[in-house]
PDB file of C-alpha atoms in Angstrom:
ATOM      1  CA  MET A   1       0.095  -0.068  -0.068  1.00 45.00           C
ATOM      2  CA  ALA A   2       1.333   3.418  -0.906  1.00 42.00           C
ATOM      3  CA  SER A   3       2.279   5.831   1.979  1.00 42.00           C
ATOM      4  CA  LEU A   4      -0.779   8.011   2.640  1.00 44.00           C
ATOM      5  CA  ILE A   5      -0.932  11.638   2.007  1.00 42.00           C
ATOM      6  CA  SER A   6       1.271  13.792   4.125  1.00 42.00           C
ATOM      7  CA  ALA A   7      -0.814  16.529   6.208  1.00 44.00           C
ATOM      8  CA  ALA A   8       0.989  19.759   6.961  1.00 41.00           C
ATOM      9  CA  ALA A   9       1.592  19.786  10.608  1.00 38.00           C
ATOM     10  CA  PRO A  10       2.796  23.376  11.629  1.00 43.00           C
ATOM     11  CA  PRO A  11       3.662  23.660  15.385  1.00 56.00           C
ATOM     12  CA  GLY A  12       0.528  24.574  17.523  1.00 86.00           C
ATOM     13  CA  THR A  13      -2.277  23.876  18.923  1.00 91.00           C
ATOM     14  CA  ILE A  14      -5.262  22.258  16.736  1.00 93.00           C
ATOM     15  CA  ILE A  15      -8.044  21.377  19.550  1.00 94.00           C
ATOM     16  CA  GLU A  16      -8.290  23.297  22.831  1.00 94.00           C
ATOM     17  CA  MET A  17     -10.811  22.715  25.301  1.00 96.00           C
ATOM     18  CA  THR A  18     -11.409  24.801  28.596  1.00 96.00           C
ATOM     19  CA  GLY A  19     -13.991  24.049  31.218  1.00 96.00           C
ATOM     20  CA  ILE A  20     -16.067  21.967  28.869  1.00 96.00           C
ATOM     21  CA  ARG A  21     -19.414  20.851  30.322  1.00 96.00           C
ATOM     22  CA  LYS A  22     -22.152  18.963  28.573  1.00 96.00           C
ATOM     23  CA  VAL A  23     -25.683  18.532  30.256  1.00 96.00           C
ATOM     24  CA  TYR A  24     -28.525  16.568  28.499  1.00 93.00           C
ATOM     25  CA  ASP A  25     -31.823  17.753  29.828  1.00 88.00           C
ATOM     26  CA  THR A  26     -34.948  15.320  29.341  1.00 83.00           C
ATOM     27  CA  GLY A  27     -37.242  17.479  30.964  1.00 83.00           C
ATOM     28  CA  LYS A  28     -37.212  15.170  33.844  1.00 85.00           C
ATOM     29  CA  VAL A  29     -33.797  14.811  34.657  1.00 90.00           C
ATOM     30  CA  LYS A  30     -30.513  16.326  34.026  1.00 91.00           C
ATOM     31  CA  VAL A  31     -27.528  14.418  33.078  1.00 92.00           C
ATOM     32  CA  GLU A  32     -24.192  15.757  33.237  1.00 94.00           C
ATOM     33  CA  ALA A  33     -22.062  13.850  30.819  1.00 95.00           C
ATOM     34  CA  LEU A  34     -18.885  15.945  30.829  1.00 96.00           C
ATOM     35  CA  LYS A  35     -17.766  17.684  33.992  1.00 96.00           C
ATOM     36  CA  GLY A  36     -15.070  20.461  33.250  1.00 95.00           C
ATOM     37  CA  ILE A  37     -12.859  18.956  30.424  1.00 96.00           C
ATOM     38  CA  ASP A  38      -9.580  20.655  29.773  1.00 96.00           C
ATOM     39  CA  LEU A  39      -8.089  19.172  26.546  1.00 96.00           C
ATOM     40  CA  SER A  40      -5.441  20.559  24.208  1.00 95.00           C
ATOM     41  CA  VAL A  41      -3.914  18.665  21.111  1.00 95.00           C
ATOM     42  CA  SER A  42      -1.184  19.728  19.058  1.00 94.00           C
ATOM     43  CA  ARG A  43      -1.074  19.221  15.512  1.00 91.00           C
ATOM     44  CA  GLY A  44       0.251  16.169  14.279  1.00 92.00           C
ATOM     45  CA  GLU A  45      -0.640  14.486  17.710  1.00 94.00           C
ATOM     46  CA  PHE A  46      -2.304  10.880  17.611  1.00 95.00           C
ATOM     47  CA  VAL A  47      -4.241  10.493  20.857  1.00 96.00           C
ATOM     48  CA  ALA A  48      -6.458   7.420  21.838  1.00 95.00           C
ATOM     49  CA  VAL A  49      -9.299   8.172  24.421  1.00 96.00           C
ATOM     50  CA  VAL A  50     -10.389   5.332  26.461  1.00 94.00           C
ATOM     51  CA  GLY A  51     -12.897   4.709  29.378  1.00 92.00           C
ATOM     52  CA  PRO A  52     -15.919   2.644  30.095  1.00 90.00           C
ATOM     53  CA  SER A  53     -19.245   2.910  28.575  1.00 88.00           C
ATOM     54  CA  GLY A  54     -20.886   5.767  29.872  1.00 89.00           C
ATOM     55  CA  SER A  55     -17.868   7.628  30.817  1.00 93.00           C
ATOM     56  CA  GLY A  56     -18.283  10.435  28.233  1.00 93.00           C
ATOM     57  CA  LYS A  57     -16.034   9.540  25.494  1.00 93.00           C
ATOM     58  CA  SER A  58     -18.863   9.564  22.794  1.00 90.00           C
ATOM     59  CA  THR A  59     -20.197  12.978  24.163  1.00 94.00           C
ATOM     60  CA  LEU A  60     -16.667  14.063  23.756  1.00 95.00           C
ATOM     61  CA  MET A  61     -16.353  12.849  20.116  1.00 93.00           C
ATOM     62  CA  ASN A  62     -19.456  14.490  19.349  1.00 92.00           C
ATOM     63  CA  LEU A  63     -18.082  17.972  20.597  1.00 94.00           C
ATOM     64  CA  LEU A  64     -14.847  17.647  18.982  1.00 94.00           C
ATOM     65  CA  GLY A  65     -16.522  17.002  15.817  1.00 92.00           C
ATOM     66  CA  CYS A  66     -18.864  19.856  16.105  1.00 90.00           C
ATOM     67  CA  LEU A  67     -21.750  17.653  15.788  1.00 89.00           C
ATOM     68  CA  ASP A  68     -22.842  18.902  19.022  1.00 88.00           C
ATOM     69  CA  THR A  69     -22.109  22.163  21.188  1.00 88.00           C
ATOM     70  CA  PRO A  70     -21.283  22.138  24.924  1.00 92.00           C
ATOM     71  CA  THR A  71     -23.541  23.738  27.808  1.00 93.00           C
ATOM     72  CA  GLU A  72     -20.280  25.392  29.155  1.00 95.00           C
ATOM     73  CA  GLY A  73     -16.989  26.148  28.263  1.00 95.00           C
ATOM     74  CA  VAL A  74     -14.773  27.039  25.365  1.00 95.00           C
ATOM     75  CA  TYR A  75     -13.937  25.031  22.542  1.00 94.00           C
ATOM     76  CA  ARG A  76     -11.252  26.263  19.726  1.00 93.00           C
ATOM     77  CA  ILE A  77     -10.435  24.211  16.528  1.00 91.00           C
ATOM     78  CA  GLY A  78      -7.558  25.642  14.532  1.00 87.00           C
ATOM     79  CA  GLY A  79      -7.853  28.809  16.775  1.00 87.00           C
ATOM     80  CA  GLU A  80     -11.664  29.502  15.833  1.00 87.00           C
ATOM     81  CA  THR A  81     -14.113  29.470  18.495  1.00 91.00           C
ATOM     82  CA  VAL A  82     -16.968  27.130  18.016  1.00 89.00           C
ATOM     83  CA  ALA A  83     -19.505  28.570  19.989  1.00 85.00           C
ATOM     84  CA  GLY A  84     -21.470  31.232  18.084  1.00 81.00           C
ATOM     85  CA  LEU A  85     -20.876  30.016  14.525  1.00 85.00           C
ATOM     86  CA  THR A  86     -23.738  30.240  12.235  1.00 86.00           C
ATOM     87  CA  ARG A  87     -25.135  26.768  11.381  1.00 85.00           C
ATOM     88  CA  ASP A  88     -23.883  27.325   7.681  1.00 86.00           C
ATOM     89  CA  ARG A  89     -20.107  27.877   9.047  1.00 86.00           C
ATOM     90  CA  LEU A  90     -20.373  24.830  11.443  1.00 86.00           C
ATOM     91  CA  ALA A  91     -21.446  22.591   8.781  1.00 85.00           C
ATOM     92  CA  ASP A  92     -18.374  24.126   6.846  1.00 85.00           C
ATOM     93  CA  VAL A  93     -16.079  23.632   9.617  1.00 86.00           C
ATOM     94  CA  ARG A  94     -17.131  19.892   9.989  1.00 86.00           C
ATOM     95  CA  ASN A  95     -16.658  19.370   6.094  1.00 84.00           C
ATOM     96  CA  ARG A  96     -13.141  20.818   5.828  1.00 86.00           C
ATOM     97  CA  ARG A  97     -11.580  20.742   9.179  1.00 89.00           C
ATOM     98  CA  VAL A  98     -12.861  17.347  10.494  1.00 92.00           C
ATOM     99  CA  GLY A  99     -12.753  13.962   9.186  1.00 93.00           C
ATOM    100  CA  PHE A 100     -15.203  11.230  10.442  1.00 93.00           C
ATOM    101  CA  VAL A 101     -14.647   7.387  10.923  1.00 94.00           C
ATOM    102  CA  PHE A 102     -17.191   5.331  12.547  1.00 90.00           C
ATOM    103  CA  GLN A 103     -17.805   2.161  14.323  1.00 87.00           C
ATOM    104  CA  ALA A 104     -20.460   1.170  11.720  1.00 88.00           C
ATOM    105  CA  PHE A 105     -18.598   2.621   8.746  1.00 91.00           C
ATOM    106  CA  ASN A 106     -21.952   4.815   7.880  1.00 92.00           C
ATOM    107  CA  LEU A 107     -21.445   4.288   4.087  1.00 94.00           C
ATOM    108  CA  LEU A 108     -24.196   4.646   1.826  1.00 95.00           C
ATOM    109  CA  PRO A 109     -25.052   1.145   0.739  1.00 94.00           C
ATOM    110  CA  GLN A 110     -26.784   2.023  -2.679  1.00 95.00           C
ATOM    111  CA  ILE A 111     -23.399   3.769  -4.253  1.00 96.00           C
ATOM    112  CA  SER A 112     -20.134   2.617  -4.988  1.00 97.00           C
ATOM    113  CA  ALA A 113     -17.060   3.395  -2.656  1.00 97.00           C
ATOM    114  CA  PHE A 114     -16.158   5.714  -5.003  1.00 97.00           C
ATOM    115  CA  GLU A 115     -19.289   7.755  -4.604  1.00 97.00           C
ATOM    116  CA  ASN A 116     -19.025   7.708  -1.025  1.00 96.00           C
ATOM    117  CA  VAL A 117     -15.615   8.887  -0.860  1.00 96.00           C
ATOM    118  CA  GLU A 118     -16.896  11.358  -3.227  1.00 96.00           C
ATOM    119  CA  MET A 119     -19.610  12.777  -1.416  1.00 94.00           C
ATOM    120  CA  PRO A 120     -17.814  15.309   0.929  1.00 92.00           C
ATOM    121  CA  LEU A 121     -16.277  16.744  -2.055  1.00 94.00           C
ATOM    122  CA  VAL A 122     -19.564  17.387  -3.620  1.00 93.00           C
ATOM    123  CA  PHE A 123     -20.841  19.012  -0.583  1.00 88.00           C
ATOM    124  CA  GLY A 124     -17.684  21.053  -0.262  1.00 88.00           C
ATOM    125  CA  GLY A 125     -18.025  22.430  -3.903  1.00 91.00           C
ATOM    126  CA  VAL A 126     -15.225  20.955  -5.316  1.00 93.00           C
ATOM    127  CA  PRO A 127     -14.882  20.814  -9.161  1.00 95.00           C
ATOM    128  CA  VAL A 128     -16.191  17.749 -10.724  1.00 95.00           C
ATOM    129  CA  LYS A 129     -12.438  16.954 -12.446  1.00 95.00           C
ATOM    130  CA  ARG A 130     -10.527  17.561  -9.057  1.00 95.00           C
ATOM    131  CA  ARG A 131     -13.302  15.494  -7.000  1.00 94.00           C
ATOM    132  CA  ARG A 132     -13.081  12.708  -9.150  1.00 95.00           C
ATOM    133  CA  GLU A 133      -9.150  12.630  -9.075  1.00 96.00           C
ATOM    134  CA  ARG A 134      -9.019  13.290  -5.184  1.00 96.00           C
ATOM    135  CA  ALA A 135     -11.606  10.255  -4.763  1.00 96.00           C
ATOM    136  CA  ALA A 136      -9.515   7.819  -6.782  1.00 96.00           C
ATOM    137  CA  GLU A 137      -6.225   9.411  -5.249  1.00 95.00           C
ATOM    138  CA  VAL A 138      -7.106   8.562  -1.544  1.00 95.00           C
ATOM    139  CA  LEU A 139      -9.017   5.175  -2.345  1.00 96.00           C
ATOM    140  CA  GLU A 140      -5.679   4.212  -4.044  1.00 93.00           C
ATOM    141  CA  ARG A 141      -3.873   5.305  -0.974  1.00 89.00           C
ATOM    142  CA  VAL A 142      -5.793   3.001   1.227  1.00 92.00           C
ATOM    143  CA  GLY A 143      -5.190   0.139  -0.672  1.00 92.00           C
ATOM    144  CA  LEU A 144      -8.703   0.055  -2.833  1.00 93.00           C
ATOM    145  CA  GLY A 145      -7.487   1.026  -6.265  1.00 92.00           C
ATOM    146  CA  ASP A 146      -9.343  -2.130  -7.474  1.00 94.00           C
ATOM    147  CA  ARG A 147     -12.507  -1.820  -5.454  1.00 94.00           C
ATOM    148  CA  MET A 148     -13.783   1.457  -6.426  1.00 96.00           C
ATOM    149  CA  ASP A 149     -16.809   0.415  -8.228  1.00 96.00           C
ATOM    150  CA  HIS A 150     -17.751  -1.723  -5.648  1.00 97.00           C
ATOM    151  CA  LYS A 151     -20.855  -1.181  -3.425  1.00 96.00           C
ATOM    152  CA  PRO A 152     -20.239  -1.438   0.487  1.00 95.00           C
ATOM    153  CA  THR A 153     -22.232  -4.860   0.368  1.00 93.00           C
ATOM    154  CA  GLU A 154     -19.800  -6.192  -1.850  1.00 96.00           C
ATOM    155  CA  LEU A 155     -16.881  -5.294   0.431  1.00 95.00           C
ATOM    156  CA  SER A 156     -15.568  -7.171   3.650  1.00 94.00           C
ATOM    157  CA  GLY A 157     -15.694  -5.023   6.904  1.00 93.00           C
ATOM    158  CA  GLY A 158     -12.007  -4.111   6.777  1.00 93.00           C
ATOM    159  CA  GLN A 159     -12.412  -2.939   3.401  1.00 94.00           C
ATOM    160  CA  MET A 160     -15.744  -0.732   4.333  1.00 94.00           C
ATOM    161  CA  GLN A 161     -13.417   0.893   7.078  1.00 93.00           C
ATOM    162  CA  ARG A 162     -10.950   1.628   4.611  1.00 94.00           C
ATOM    163  CA  VAL A 163     -13.606   3.263   2.282  1.00 96.00           C
ATOM    164  CA  ALA A 164     -14.593   5.349   5.349  1.00 95.00           C
ATOM    165  CA  ILE A 165     -11.053   6.194   6.203  1.00 95.00           C
ATOM    166  CA  ALA A 166     -10.692   7.367   2.273  1.00 95.00           C
ATOM    167  CA  ARG A 167     -13.782   9.416   2.871  1.00 95.00           C
ATOM    168  CA  ALA A 168     -12.470  10.988   5.978  1.00 95.00           C
ATOM    169  CA  LEU A 169      -9.286  12.154   4.226  1.00 94.00           C
ATOM    170  CA  ALA A 170     -11.298  13.112   1.004  1.00 94.00           C
ATOM    171  CA  MET A 171     -11.284  16.985   2.172  1.00 93.00           C
ATOM    172  CA  ASP A 172      -7.719  16.962   3.657  1.00 91.00           C
ATOM    173  CA  PRO A 173      -9.114  17.911   7.200  1.00 90.00           C
ATOM    174  CA  ASP A 174      -6.910  19.193   9.826  1.00 88.00           C
ATOM    175  CA  ILE A 175      -8.117  16.313  12.175  1.00 93.00           C
ATOM    176  CA  VAL A 176      -9.292  12.854  11.721  1.00 95.00           C
ATOM    177  CA  LEU A 177     -11.818  11.829  14.399  1.00 95.00           C
ATOM    178  CA  ALA A 178     -12.399   7.963  14.956  1.00 94.00           C
ATOM    179  CA  ASP A 179     -14.908   6.134  16.928  1.00 92.00           C
ATOM    180  CA  GLU A 180     -14.108   2.667  17.892  1.00 90.00           C
ATOM    181  CA  PRO A 181     -12.791   2.127  14.166  1.00 90.00           C
ATOM    182  CA  THR A 182     -11.909  -1.602  14.773  1.00 88.00           C
ATOM    183  CA  GLY A 183     -15.110  -2.357  16.930  1.00 87.00           C
ATOM    184  CA  ASN A 184     -16.885  -4.289  14.277  1.00 87.00           C
ATOM    185  CA  LEU A 185     -13.625  -5.876  12.737  1.00 88.00           C
ATOM    186  CA  ASP A 186     -11.883  -9.238  13.331  1.00 87.00           C
ATOM    187  CA  THR A 187      -8.221  -9.095  14.664  1.00 86.00           C
ATOM    188  CA  THR A 188      -6.277  -8.973  11.380  1.00 88.00           C
ATOM    189  CA  SER A 189      -8.782  -6.327   9.731  1.00 88.00           C
ATOM    190  CA  GLY A 190      -8.571  -4.268  12.946  1.00 87.00           C
ATOM    191  CA  SER A 191      -4.718  -4.535  12.739  1.00 86.00           C
ATOM    192  CA  ASP A 192      -4.518  -3.637   9.172  1.00 88.00           C
ATOM    193  CA  ILE A 193      -6.888  -0.259  10.052  1.00 89.00           C
ATOM    194  CA  MET A 194      -4.561   0.612  12.954  1.00 88.00           C
ATOM    195  CA  GLY A 195      -1.705   0.311  10.520  1.00 89.00           C
ATOM    196  CA  ILE A 196      -3.323   2.967   8.311  1.00 91.00           C
ATOM    197  CA  PHE A 197      -3.913   5.047  11.259  1.00 91.00           C
ATOM    198  CA  LEU A 198      -0.298   4.799  12.156  1.00 90.00           C
ATOM    199  CA  ASP A 199       1.099   5.864   8.816  1.00 90.00           C
ATOM    200  CA  LEU A 200      -1.208   8.884   9.069  1.00 90.00           C
ATOM    201  CA  ALA A 201       0.272   9.575  12.154  1.00 89.00           C
ATOM    202  CA  ALA A 202       3.698   9.309  10.665  1.00 88.00           C
ATOM    203  CA  GLN A 203       2.894  11.673   8.070  1.00 87.00           C
ATOM    204  CA  GLY A 204       1.882  14.268  10.304  1.00 87.00           C
ATOM    205  CA  ARG A 205      -1.940  13.851  10.586  1.00 90.00           C
ATOM    206  CA  THR A 206      -3.849  14.725  13.685  1.00 94.00           C
ATOM    207  CA  LEU A 207      -5.438  11.717  15.021  1.00 95.00           C
ATOM    208  CA  VAL A 208      -8.256  11.283  17.784  1.00 96.00           C
ATOM    209  CA  VAL A 209      -9.077   7.797  18.106  1.00 95.00           C
ATOM    210  CA  ILE A 210     -11.947   6.714  20.763  1.00 93.00           C
ATOM    211  CA  THR A 211     -11.506   3.036  21.797  1.00 90.00           C
ATOM    212  CA  HIS A 212     -12.229   0.222  24.435  1.00 84.00           C
ATOM    213  CA  ASP A 213      -9.229  -1.556  22.616  1.00 82.00           C
ATOM    214  CA  LEU A 214      -6.343  -0.840  25.091  1.00 83.00           C
ATOM    215  CA  ALA A 215      -3.835  -2.449  23.047  1.00 81.00           C
ATOM    216  CA  LEU A 216      -4.979  -0.351  19.887  1.00 83.00           C
ATOM    217  CA  ALA A 217      -4.613   2.420  22.344  1.00 89.00           C
ATOM    218  CA  ARG A 218      -1.195   1.738  23.271  1.00 89.00           C
ATOM    219  CA  ARG A 219      -0.028   2.477  19.932  1.00 88.00           C
ATOM    220  CA  ALA A 220      -0.875   5.926  19.748  1.00 92.00           C
ATOM    221  CA  GLY A 221       1.273   8.739  21.004  1.00 92.00           C
ATOM    222  CA  ARG A 222      -0.978   9.754  23.912  1.00 95.00           C
ATOM    223  CA  ILE A 223      -3.720   8.175  25.993  1.00 96.00           C
ATOM    224  CA  VAL A 224      -6.276  10.200  27.327  1.00 96.00           C
ATOM    225  CA  GLU A 225      -8.936   8.183  30.048  1.00 95.00           C
ATOM    226  CA  ILE A 226     -12.292   9.524  30.918  1.00 96.00           C
ATOM    227  CA  ARG A 227     -14.180   8.233  33.660  1.00 95.00           C
ATOM    228  CA  ASP A 228     -17.791   9.835  34.705  1.00 95.00           C
ATOM    229  CA  GLY A 229     -17.407  12.629  32.571  1.00 96.00           C
ATOM    230  CA  LYS A 230     -13.916  13.677  33.894  1.00 96.00           C
ATOM    231  CA  ILE A 231     -10.259  12.942  32.725  1.00 97.00           C
ATOM    232  CA  VAL A 232      -8.616  10.942  35.077  1.00 96.00           C
ATOM    233  CA  ARG A 233      -5.483  10.551  33.254  1.00 95.00           C
ATOM    234  CA  ASP A 234      -3.412  12.009  30.381  1.00 95.00           C
ATOM    235  CA  VAL A 235      -0.312  10.239  29.854  1.00 94.00           C
ATOM    236  CA  PRO A 236       2.218   9.335  26.714  1.00 91.00           C
ATOM    237  CA  ALA A 237       1.029   5.956  25.656  1.00 85.00           C
ATOM    238  CA  ALA A 238       4.551   4.539  26.407  1.00 82.00           C
ATOM    239  CA  GLU A 239       3.992   5.086  30.118  1.00 81.00           C
ATOM    240  CA  ALA A 240       0.456   3.973  30.290  1.00 72.00           C
ATOM    241  CA  ALA A 241       0.170   0.616  32.157  1.00 62.00           C
TER     242      ALA A 241
END
């Protein structure tokens, strides 16, 4: 497999969270999912977020990806404060700054791998010629140059996750967020996907991976552990027990 695209990684902070709280109000009860999160991620870092179910990992993921907004606190992505952005600007930030990889792949089953990868480029207003070149380029670079015309139902789980990674890279985002990216894969496929993430990290891409898999987490550069809505540990992966 060819080396993945190099992302420019100038020094500085790409993710900056200060005093982040998230409260869900159902009308009958209020649930505090995050309780004062302070988190900074530098450009080019590979961070694994771990913790038990219900710890707040998925809520954190949604906030990092601008899929939700905090109840309190300040979140800046690339120096831009998320609070107060218009709906259109927020959608633009999500499409251009963040690439998403999900456990369930979230591919459209009725269209090809190529068309799935092309989708964010369509939404981003990329001209037809360039978006077709880009979709083919990223699929080649995740080892699926010979599967571009296949629909997701014609691919293995590992291949579908490769398509999802290619789609996440299509707009050349500042950050790739992955939520349990190996959760639906067998051990071999999961190891292959982790290899892609390690290649991306080596090329300077900023990665935040949420996982239950401690073996996977230890291959990142840094581990952030969340329990009961709070960060309880933030250490280099090499120091994690």
